[in-house]
mmCIF file of N, CA and C in Angstrom:
data_model
loop_
_atom_site.group_PDB
_atom_site.id
_atom_site.type_symbol
_atom_site.label_atom_id
_atom_site.label_comp_id
_atom_site.label_asym_id
_atom_site.label_seq_id
_atom_site.Cartn_x
_atom_site.Cartn_y
_atom_site.Cartn_z
ATOM 1 N N GLN R 176 0.835 -1.183 0.000
ATOM 2 C CA GLN R 176 0.000 0.000 0.000
ATOM 3 C C GLN R 176 0.880 1.246 0.000
ATOM 4 N N VAL R 177 0.723 2.057 -1.043
ATOM 5 C CA VAL R 177 1.495 3.284 -1.189
ATOM 6 C C VAL R 177 0.537 4.460 -1.349
ATOM 7 N N GLN R 178 0.797 5.518 -0.621
ATOM 8 C CA GLN R 178 0.030 6.743 -0.745
ATOM 9 C C GLN R 178 0.952 7.855 -1.198
ATOM 10 N N LEU R 179 0.471 8.653 -2.148
ATOM 11 C CA LEU R 179 1.243 9.746 -2.713
ATOM 12 C C LEU R 179 0.471 11.041 -2.564
ATOM 13 N N VAL R 180 1.138 12.074 -2.091
ATOM 14 C CA VAL R 180 0.506 13.372 -1.895
ATOM 15 C C VAL R 180 1.347 14.442 -2.566
ATOM 16 N N GLU R 181 0.776 15.080 -3.592
ATOM 17 C CA GLU R 181 1.478 16.142 -4.308
ATOM 18 C C GLU R 181 1.200 17.498 -3.680
ATOM 19 N N SER R 182 2.139 18.408 -3.881
ATOM 20 C CA SER R 182 1.969 19.787 -3.461
ATOM 21 C C SER R 182 2.878 20.669 -4.310
ATOM 22 N N GLY R 183 2.625 21.963 -4.283
ATOM 23 C CA GLY R 183 3.490 22.907 -4.970
ATOM 24 C C GLY R 183 2.930 23.508 -6.238
ATOM 25 N N GLY R 184 1.771 23.051 -6.672
ATOM 26 C CA GLY R 184 1.168 23.619 -7.861
ATOM 27 C C GLY R 184 0.663 25.025 -7.610
ATOM 28 N N GLY R 185 0.313 25.712 -8.689
ATOM 29 C CA GLY R 185 -0.187 27.062 -8.564
ATOM 30 C C GLY R 185 -0.206 27.777 -9.889
ATOM 31 N N LEU R 186 -0.377 29.077 -9.816
ATOM 32 C CA LEU R 186 -0.413 29.929 -11.000
ATOM 33 C C LEU R 186 0.885 30.714 -11.089
ATOM 34 N N VAL R 187 1.485 30.713 -12.266
ATOM 35 C CA VAL R 187 2.754 31.400 -12.457
ATOM 36 C C VAL R 187 2.798 31.989 -13.862
ATOM 37 N N GLN R 188 3.523 33.074 -14.016
ATOM 38 C CA GLN R 188 3.689 33.688 -15.327
ATOM 39 C C GLN R 188 4.705 32.921 -16.156
ATOM 40 N N ALA R 189 4.566 33.018 -17.462
ATOM 41 C CA ALA R 189 5.520 32.387 -18.360
ATOM 42 C C ALA R 189 6.935 32.837 -18.025
ATOM 43 N N GLY R 190 7.853 31.877 -18.018
ATOM 44 C CA GLY R 190 9.225 32.159 -17.657
ATOM 45 C C GLY R 190 9.528 31.941 -16.194
ATOM 46 N N GLY R 191 8.496 31.744 -15.407
ATOM 47 C CA GLY R 191 8.669 31.530 -13.986
ATOM 48 C C GLY R 191 8.975 30.090 -13.645
ATOM 49 N N SER R 192 9.032 29.815 -12.349
ATOM 50 C CA SER R 192 9.396 28.488 -11.871
ATOM 51 C C SER R 192 8.462 28.015 -10.770
ATOM 52 N N LEU R 193 8.344 26.714 -10.667
ATOM 53 C CA LEU R 193 7.625 26.064 -9.588
ATOM 54 C C LEU R 193 8.364 24.786 -9.234
ATOM 55 N N ARG R 194 8.234 24.359 -7.999
ATOM 56 C CA ARG R 194 8.760 23.068 -7.594
ATOM 57 C C ARG R 194 7.637 22.239 -6.999
ATOM 58 N N LEU R 195 7.379 21.116 -7.624
ATOM 59 C CA LEU R 195 6.374 20.193 -7.137
ATOM 60 C C LEU R 195 7.026 19.166 -6.218
ATOM 61 N N SER R 196 6.294 18.781 -5.193
ATOM 62 C CA SER R 196 6.773 17.766 -4.269
ATOM 63 C C SER R 196 5.768 16.637 -4.193
ATOM 64 N N CYS R 197 6.259 15.448 -3.980
ATOM 65 C CA CYS R 197 5.407 14.276 -3.829
ATOM 66 C C CYS R 197 5.920 13.473 -2.649
ATOM 67 N N ALA R 198 5.162 13.485 -1.577
ATOM 68 C CA ALA R 198 5.514 12.726 -0.387
ATOM 69 C C ALA R 198 4.894 11.342 -0.480
ATOM 70 N N ALA R 199 5.704 10.327 -0.269
ATOM 71 C CA ALA R 199 5.256 8.955 -0.444
ATOM 72 C C ALA R 199 5.388 8.146 0.835
ATOM 73 N N SER R 200 4.455 7.253 1.015
ATOM 74 C CA SER R 200 4.580 6.247 2.055
ATOM 75 C C SER R 200 5.119 4.981 1.401
ATOM 76 N N GLY R 201 5.621 4.081 2.210
ATOM 77 C CA GLY R 201 6.163 2.854 1.661
ATOM 78 C C GLY R 201 7.514 2.529 2.264
ATOM 79 N N ARG R 202 7.645 1.339 2.765
ATOM 80 C CA ARG R 202 8.870 0.949 3.453
ATOM 81 C C ARG R 202 10.040 0.715 2.516
ATOM 82 N N THR R 203 9.740 0.485 1.237
ATOM 83 C CA THR R 203 10.795 0.258 0.254
ATOM 84 C C THR R 203 10.816 1.358 -0.798
ATOM 85 N N PHE R 204 10.552 2.586 -0.376
ATOM 86 C CA PHE R 204 10.489 3.723 -1.288
ATOM 87 C C PHE R 204 11.745 3.844 -2.144
ATOM 88 N N SER R 205 12.896 3.578 -1.573
ATOM 89 C CA SER R 205 14.145 3.771 -2.291
ATOM 90 C C SER R 205 14.269 2.891 -3.526
ATOM 91 N N SER R 206 13.491 1.831 -3.607
ATOM 92 C CA SER R 206 13.546 0.933 -4.751
ATOM 93 C C SER R 206 12.472 1.226 -5.795
ATOM 94 N N TYR R 207 11.572 2.162 -5.498
ATOM 95 C CA TYR R 207 10.489 2.467 -6.426
ATOM 96 C C TYR R 207 10.972 3.274 -7.613
ATOM 97 N N ALA R 208 10.322 3.072 -8.742
ATOM 98 C CA ALA R 208 10.428 4.006 -9.845
ATOM 99 C C ALA R 208 9.367 5.075 -9.629
ATOM 100 N N MET R 209 9.754 6.328 -9.717
ATOM 101 C CA MET R 209 8.837 7.431 -9.475
ATOM 102 C C MET R 209 8.743 8.300 -10.725
ATOM 103 N N GLY R 210 7.541 8.752 -11.024
ATOM 104 C CA GLY R 210 7.360 9.550 -12.220
ATOM 105 C C GLY R 210 6.396 10.697 -12.037
ATOM 106 N N TRP R 211 6.513 11.664 -12.925
ATOM 107 C CA TRP R 211 5.587 12.782 -12.996
ATOM 108 C C TRP R 211 4.874 12.747 -14.336
ATOM 109 N N PHE R 212 3.566 12.787 -14.280
ATOM 110 C CA PHE R 212 2.721 12.823 -15.459
ATOM 111 C C PHE R 212 1.938 14.120 -15.467
ATOM 112 N N ARG R 213 1.434 14.495 -16.622
ATOM 113 C CA ARG R 213 0.558 15.651 -16.681
ATOM 114 C C ARG R 213 -0.554 15.403 -17.691
ATOM 115 N N GLN R 214 -1.670 16.062 -17.464
ATOM 116 C CA GLN R 214 -2.804 15.942 -18.355
ATOM 117 C C GLN R 214 -3.476 17.296 -18.506
ATOM 118 N N ALA R 215 -3.486 17.784 -19.730
ATOM 119 C CA ALA R 215 -4.167 19.024 -20.058
ATOM 120 C C ALA R 215 -5.561 18.701 -20.578
ATOM 121 N N PRO R 216 -6.493 19.645 -20.496
ATOM 122 C CA PRO R 216 -7.847 19.395 -20.992
ATOM 123 C C PRO R 216 -7.859 18.937 -22.443
ATOM 124 N N GLY R 217 -8.559 17.846 -22.705
ATOM 125 C CA GLY R 217 -8.671 17.336 -24.056
ATOM 126 C C GLY R 217 -7.470 16.564 -24.550
ATOM 127 N N LYS R 218 -6.480 16.359 -23.697
ATOM 128 C CA LYS R 218 -5.278 15.643 -24.094
ATOM 129 C C LYS R 218 -5.069 14.408 -23.234
ATOM 130 N N GLU R 219 -4.266 13.485 -23.740
ATOM 131 C CA GLU R 219 -3.940 12.282 -22.998
ATOM 132 C C GLU R 219 -2.944 12.585 -21.890
ATOM 133 N N ARG R 220 -3.003 11.778 -20.855
ATOM 134 C CA ARG R 220 -2.022 11.903 -19.797
ATOM 135 C C ARG R 220 -0.673 11.417 -20.321
ATOM 136 N N GLU R 221 0.363 12.187 -20.066
ATOM 137 C CA GLU R 221 1.680 11.853 -20.577
ATOM 138 C C GLU R 221 2.732 11.943 -19.486
ATOM 139 N N MET R 222 3.734 11.097 -19.599
ATOM 140 C CA MET R 222 4.850 11.147 -18.670
ATOM 141 C C MET R 222 5.785 12.270 -19.078
ATOM 142 N N VAL R 223 6.137 13.115 -18.141
ATOM 143 C CA VAL R 223 7.049 14.207 -18.432
ATOM 144 C C VAL R 223 8.436 13.965 -17.855
ATOM 145 N N ALA R 224 8.515 13.217 -16.774
ATOM 146 C CA ALA R 224 9.800 12.931 -16.148
ATOM 147 C C ALA R 224 9.673 11.740 -15.226
ATOM 148 N N SER R 225 10.748 10.995 -15.084
ATOM 149 C CA SER R 225 10.748 9.876 -14.151
ATOM 150 C C SER R 225 12.138 9.628 -13.611
ATOM 151 N N MET R 226 12.169 9.030 -12.450
ATOM 152 C CA MET R 226 13.412 8.638 -11.801
ATOM 153 C C MET R 226 13.341 7.131 -11.587
ATOM 154 N N TYR R 227 14.221 6.401 -12.249
ATOM 155 C CA TYR R 227 14.243 4.959 -12.101
ATOM 156 C C TYR R 227 14.855 4.563 -10.766
ATOM 157 N N SER R 228 14.632 3.308 -10.396
ATOM 158 C CA SER R 228 15.110 2.805 -9.112
ATOM 159 C C SER R 228 16.617 2.965 -8.953
ATOM 160 N N GLY R 229 17.350 2.812 -10.046
ATOM 161 C CA GLY R 229 18.794 2.922 -9.990
ATOM 162 C C GLY R 229 19.325 4.341 -10.035
ATOM 163 N N GLY R 230 18.427 5.326 -10.171
ATOM 164 C CA GLY R 230 18.837 6.713 -10.155
ATOM 165 C C GLY R 230 18.879 7.400 -11.508
ATOM 166 N N SER R 231 18.762 6.646 -12.586
ATOM 167 C CA SER R 231 18.741 7.269 -13.902
ATOM 168 C C SER R 231 17.419 7.995 -14.098
ATOM 169 N N THR R 232 17.397 8.919 -15.044
ATOM 170 C CA THR R 232 16.216 9.746 -15.260
ATOM 171 C C THR R 232 15.764 9.713 -16.707
ATOM 172 N N TYR R 233 14.516 10.073 -16.892
ATOM 173 C CA TYR R 233 13.924 10.212 -18.214
ATOM 174 C C TYR R 233 13.176 11.530 -18.267
ATOM 175 N N TYR R 234 13.277 12.216 -19.401
ATOM 176 C CA TYR R 234 12.534 13.450 -19.620
ATOM 177 C C TYR R 234 11.909 13.437 -20.998
ATOM 178 N N ASP R 235 10.673 13.850 -21.061
ATOM 179 C CA ASP R 235 10.051 14.053 -22.356
ATOM 180 C C ASP R 235 10.740 15.222 -23.050
ATOM 181 N N ASP R 236 10.816 15.155 -24.368
ATOM 182 C CA ASP R 236 11.498 16.198 -25.116
ATOM 183 C C ASP R 236 10.907 17.587 -24.867
ATOM 184 N N SER R 237 9.627 17.636 -24.557
ATOM 185 C CA SER R 237 8.968 18.916 -24.359
ATOM 186 C C SER R 237 9.449 19.655 -23.108
ATOM 187 N N VAL R 238 10.053 18.931 -22.172
ATOM 188 C CA VAL R 238 10.498 19.551 -20.926
ATOM 189 C C VAL R 238 11.994 19.416 -20.696
ATOM 190 N N LYS R 239 12.675 18.679 -21.542
ATOM 191 C CA LYS R 239 14.106 18.444 -21.377
ATOM 192 C C LYS R 239 14.868 19.768 -21.363
ATOM 193 N N GLY R 240 15.714 19.911 -20.377
ATOM 194 C CA GLY R 240 16.483 21.130 -20.227
ATOM 195 C C GLY R 240 15.808 22.169 -19.369
ATOM 196 N N ARG R 241 14.519 21.989 -19.088
ATOM 197 C CA ARG R 241 13.776 22.934 -18.269
ATOM 198 C C ARG R 241 13.333 22.336 -16.931
ATOM 199 N N PHE R 242 13.004 21.053 -16.946
ATOM 200 C CA PHE R 242 12.533 20.370 -15.742
ATOM 201 C C PHE R 242 13.612 19.439 -15.213
ATOM 202 N N THR R 243 13.635 19.260 -13.909
ATOM 203 C CA THR R 243 14.572 18.351 -13.269
ATOM 204 C C THR R 243 13.850 17.545 -12.201
ATOM 205 N N VAL R 244 13.988 16.233 -12.273
ATOM 206 C CA VAL R 244 13.393 15.368 -11.263
ATOM 207 C C VAL R 244 14.483 14.914 -10.302
ATOM 208 N N SER R 245 14.156 14.871 -9.040
ATOM 209 C CA SER R 245 15.096 14.421 -8.025
ATOM 210 C C SER R 245 14.324 13.721 -6.919
ATOM 211 N N ARG R 246 15.047 13.042 -6.046
ATOM 212 C CA ARG R 246 14.375 12.346 -4.953
ATOM 213 C C ARG R 246 15.232 12.358 -3.708
ATOM 214 N N ASP R 247 14.560 12.299 -2.583
ATOM 215 C CA ASP R 247 15.203 12.218 -1.290
ATOM 216 C C ASP R 247 14.666 10.955 -0.627
ATOM 217 N N ASN R 248 15.490 9.931 -0.568
ATOM 218 C CA ASN R 248 15.034 8.656 -0.041
ATOM 219 C C ASN R 248 14.842 8.663 1.471
ATOM 220 N N VAL R 249 15.499 9.586 2.151
ATOM 221 C CA VAL R 249 15.322 9.709 3.591
ATOM 222 C C VAL R 249 13.953 10.305 3.896
ATOM 223 N N LYS R 250 13.607 11.369 3.172
ATOM 224 C CA LYS R 250 12.313 12.018 3.351
ATOM 225 C C LYS R 250 11.196 11.321 2.583
ATOM 226 N N LYS R 251 11.545 10.358 1.748
ATOM 227 C CA LYS R 251 10.582 9.646 0.906
ATOM 228 C C LYS R 251 9.790 10.631 0.058
ATOM 229 N N THR R 252 10.506 11.505 -0.594
ATOM 230 C CA THR R 252 9.894 12.559 -1.388
ATOM 231 C C THR R 252 10.576 12.668 -2.739
ATOM 232 N N VAL R 253 9.783 12.856 -3.771
ATOM 233 C CA VAL R 253 10.300 13.108 -5.106
ATOM 234 C C VAL R 253 9.890 14.519 -5.506
ATOM 235 N N TYR R 254 10.760 15.200 -6.238
ATOM 236 C CA TYR R 254 10.537 16.585 -6.612
ATOM 237 C C TYR R 254 10.568 16.748 -8.126
ATOM 238 N N LEU R 255 9.877 17.762 -8.587
ATOM 239 C CA LEU R 255 9.968 18.173 -9.978
ATOM 240 C C LEU R 255 10.196 19.676 -9.999
ATOM 241 N N GLN R 256 11.421 20.064 -10.305
ATOM 242 C CA GLN R 256 11.752 21.470 -10.445
ATOM 243 C C GLN R 256 11.407 21.897 -11.863
ATOM 244 N N MET R 257 10.545 22.887 -11.990
ATOM 245 C CA MET R 257 10.044 23.332 -13.277
ATOM 246 C C MET R 257 10.496 24.770 -13.508
ATOM 247 N N ASN R 258 11.389 24.948 -14.461
ATOM 248 C CA ASN R 258 11.908 26.270 -14.795
ATOM 249 C C ASN R 258 11.479 26.671 -16.204
ATOM 250 N N SER R 259 11.571 27.954 -16.472
ATOM 251 C CA SER R 259 11.233 28.495 -17.793
ATOM 252 C C SER R 259 9.877 27.994 -18.264
ATOM 253 N N LEU R 260 8.906 28.100 -17.398
ATOM 254 C CA LEU R 260 7.582 27.566 -17.691
ATOM 255 C C LEU R 260 6.927 28.283 -18.865
ATOM 256 N N LYS R 261 6.177 27.511 -19.633
ATOM 257 C CA LYS R 261 5.471 28.000 -20.800
ATOM 258 C C LYS R 261 3.978 27.749 -20.633
ATOM 259 N N PRO R 262 3.141 28.524 -21.315
ATOM 260 C CA PRO R 262 1.697 28.283 -21.226
ATOM 261 C C PRO R 262 1.308 26.853 -21.569
ATOM 262 N N GLU R 263 2.018 26.219 -22.485
ATOM 263 C CA GLU R 263 1.711 24.852 -22.859
ATOM 264 C C GLU R 263 2.041 23.835 -21.771
ATOM 265 N N ASP R 264 2.691 24.274 -20.703
ATOM 266 C CA ASP R 264 2.934 23.408 -19.557
ATOM 267 C C ASP R 264 1.720 23.328 -18.640
ATOM 268 N N THR R 265 0.719 24.144 -18.893
ATOM 269 C CA THR R 265 -0.482 24.151 -18.068
ATOM 270 C C THR R 265 -1.160 22.791 -18.109
ATOM 271 N N ALA R 266 -1.372 22.205 -16.938
ATOM 272 C CA ALA R 266 -1.964 20.879 -16.839
ATOM 273 C C ALA R 266 -2.111 20.514 -15.368
ATOM 274 N N VAL R 267 -2.795 19.418 -15.140
ATOM 275 C CA VAL R 267 -2.781 18.807 -13.821
ATOM 276 C C VAL R 267 -1.606 17.843 -13.793
ATOM 277 N N TYR R 268 -0.757 17.989 -12.807
ATOM 278 C CA TYR R 268 0.428 17.157 -12.688
ATOM 279 C C TYR R 268 0.215 16.091 -11.626
ATOM 280 N N TYR R 269 0.547 14.865 -11.984
ATOM 281 C CA TYR R 269 0.346 13.727 -11.105
ATOM 282 C C TYR R 269 1.670 13.049 -10.771
ATOM 283 N N CYS R 270 1.826 12.727 -9.529
ATOM 284 C CA CYS R 270 2.931 11.897 -9.090
ATOM 285 C C CYS R 270 2.498 10.437 -9.193
ATOM 286 N N ALA R 271 3.420 9.570 -9.561
ATOM 287 C CA ALA R 271 3.096 8.162 -9.706
ATOM 288 C C ALA R 271 4.265 7.290 -9.269
ATOM 289 N N ALA R 272 3.949 6.074 -8.873
ATOM 290 C CA ALA R 272 4.967 5.153 -8.383
ATOM 291 C C ALA R 272 4.759 3.748 -8.925
ATOM 292 N N LYS R 273 5.859 3.082 -9.146
ATOM 293 C CA LYS R 273 5.872 1.677 -9.521
ATOM 294 C C LYS R 273 6.660 0.937 -8.456
ATOM 295 N N THR R 274 6.017 0.006 -7.778
ATOM 296 C CA THR R 274 6.660 -0.693 -6.669
ATOM 297 C C THR R 274 7.432 -1.911 -7.162
ATOM 298 N N SER R 275 8.293 -1.683 -8.112
ATOM 299 C CA SER R 275 9.189 -2.688 -8.642
ATOM 300 C C SER R 275 10.533 -2.035 -8.884
ATOM 301 N N TYR R 276 11.578 -2.811 -8.863
ATOM 302 C CA TYR R 276 12.902 -2.270 -9.117
ATOM 303 C C TYR R 276 13.106 -2.208 -10.626
ATOM 304 N N LEU R 277 13.114 -0.993 -11.157
ATOM 305 C CA LEU R 277 13.257 -0.761 -12.584
ATOM 306 C C LEU R 277 14.437 0.150 -12.842
ATOM 307 N N THR R 278 15.200 -0.166 -13.856
ATOM 308 C CA THR R 278 16.368 0.639 -14.192
ATOM 309 C C THR R 278 16.269 1.296 -15.561
ATOM 310 N N TYR R 279 15.314 0.878 -16.378
ATOM 311 C CA TYR R 279 15.158 1.459 -17.698
ATOM 312 C C TYR R 279 13.820 1.034 -18.298
ATOM 313 N N GLY R 280 13.443 1.655 -19.372
ATOM 314 C CA GLY R 280 12.262 1.272 -20.109
ATOM 315 C C GLY R 280 10.997 1.964 -19.646
ATOM 316 N N SER R 281 9.937 1.769 -20.404
ATOM 317 C CA SER R 281 8.644 2.342 -20.049
ATOM 318 C C SER R 281 8.005 1.538 -18.926
ATOM 319 N N TRP R 282 7.103 2.179 -18.213
ATOM 320 C CA TRP R 282 6.447 1.501 -17.102
ATOM 321 C C TRP R 282 5.080 2.112 -16.841
ATOM 322 N N THR R 283 4.229 1.297 -16.262
ATOM 323 C CA THR R 283 2.883 1.702 -15.906
ATOM 324 C C THR R 283 2.786 1.818 -14.391
ATOM 325 N N PRO R 284 2.348 2.961 -13.886
ATOM 326 C CA PRO R 284 2.290 3.157 -12.436
ATOM 327 C C PRO R 284 1.350 2.187 -11.722
ATOM 328 N N ASP R 285 1.717 1.837 -10.504
ATOM 329 C CA ASP R 285 0.851 1.077 -9.622
ATOM 330 C C ASP R 285 -0.003 1.993 -8.761
ATOM 331 N N TYR R 286 0.521 3.187 -8.477
ATOM 332 C CA TYR R 286 -0.150 4.136 -7.602
ATOM 333 C C TYR R 286 -0.066 5.540 -8.178
ATOM 334 N N TRP R 287 -1.115 6.310 -7.913
ATOM 335 C CA TRP R 287 -1.207 7.690 -8.370
ATOM 336 C C TRP R 287 -1.527 8.626 -7.216
ATOM 337 N N GLY R 288 -0.998 9.833 -7.299
ATOM 338 C CA GLY R 288 -1.419 10.879 -6.398
ATOM 339 C C GLY R 288 -2.692 11.522 -6.913
ATOM 340 N N GLN R 289 -3.210 12.493 -6.176
ATOM 341 C CA GLN R 289 -4.461 13.149 -6.545
ATOM 342 C C GLN R 289 -4.286 14.221 -7.610
ATOM 343 N N GLY R 290 -3.084 14.674 -7.814
ATOM 344 C CA GLY R 290 -2.818 15.686 -8.816
ATOM 345 C C GLY R 290 -2.771 17.080 -8.233
ATOM 346 N N THR R 291 -2.013 17.946 -8.881
ATOM 347 C CA THR R 291 -1.928 19.345 -8.495
ATOM 348 C C THR R 291 -1.936 20.195 -9.757
ATOM 349 N N GLN R 292 -2.719 21.257 -9.742
ATOM 350 C CA GLN R 292 -2.895 22.097 -10.922
ATOM 351 C C GLN R 292 -1.733 23.062 -11.085
ATOM 352 N N VAL R 293 -1.201 23.108 -12.292
ATOM 353 C CA VAL R 293 -0.187 24.089 -12.666
ATOM 354 C C VAL R 293 -0.743 24.909 -13.813
ATOM 355 N N THR R 294 -0.820 26.209 -13.623
ATOM 356 C CA THR R 294 -1.330 27.102 -14.646
ATOM 357 C C THR R 294 -0.278 28.155 -14.964
ATOM 358 N N VAL R 295 0.075 28.254 -16.233
ATOM 359 C CA VAL R 295 1.093 29.200 -16.677
ATOM 360 C C VAL R 295 0.431 30.219 -17.595
ATOM 361 N N THR R 296 0.506 31.478 -17.227
ATOM 362 C CA THR R 296 -0.107 32.542 -18.011
ATOM 363 C C THR R 296 0.911 33.181 -18.936
ATOM 364 N N SER R 297 0.417 33.798 -20.006
ATOM 365 C CA SER R 297 1.280 34.438 -20.990
ATOM 366 C C SER R 297 1.860 35.731 -20.450
#
């Protein structure tokens, strides 16, 4: 049983920054693959960044160079630092976890957070 709670969303002007946090429960958090997804109105939910169990990362091309995912295994928290935000980044952002040891490849989450709204104005 894993529970995920996101925070840090809000309204920001284009070019600004936000940092999302996802606090997780779970005794083996350090072995989880953790990811950030987003879903804009009328669009499919997409993975924007993930941190594999071994520490490697993945970024969608749309956010590469602007977003950074990191994790603190002591605090059981994963972060998404979002810089140089654009209006097209507006979406509900979801934290997700896979309770398996993964080092590469695509994956489907076992658990989802409730989501946090990020709105970027022009």
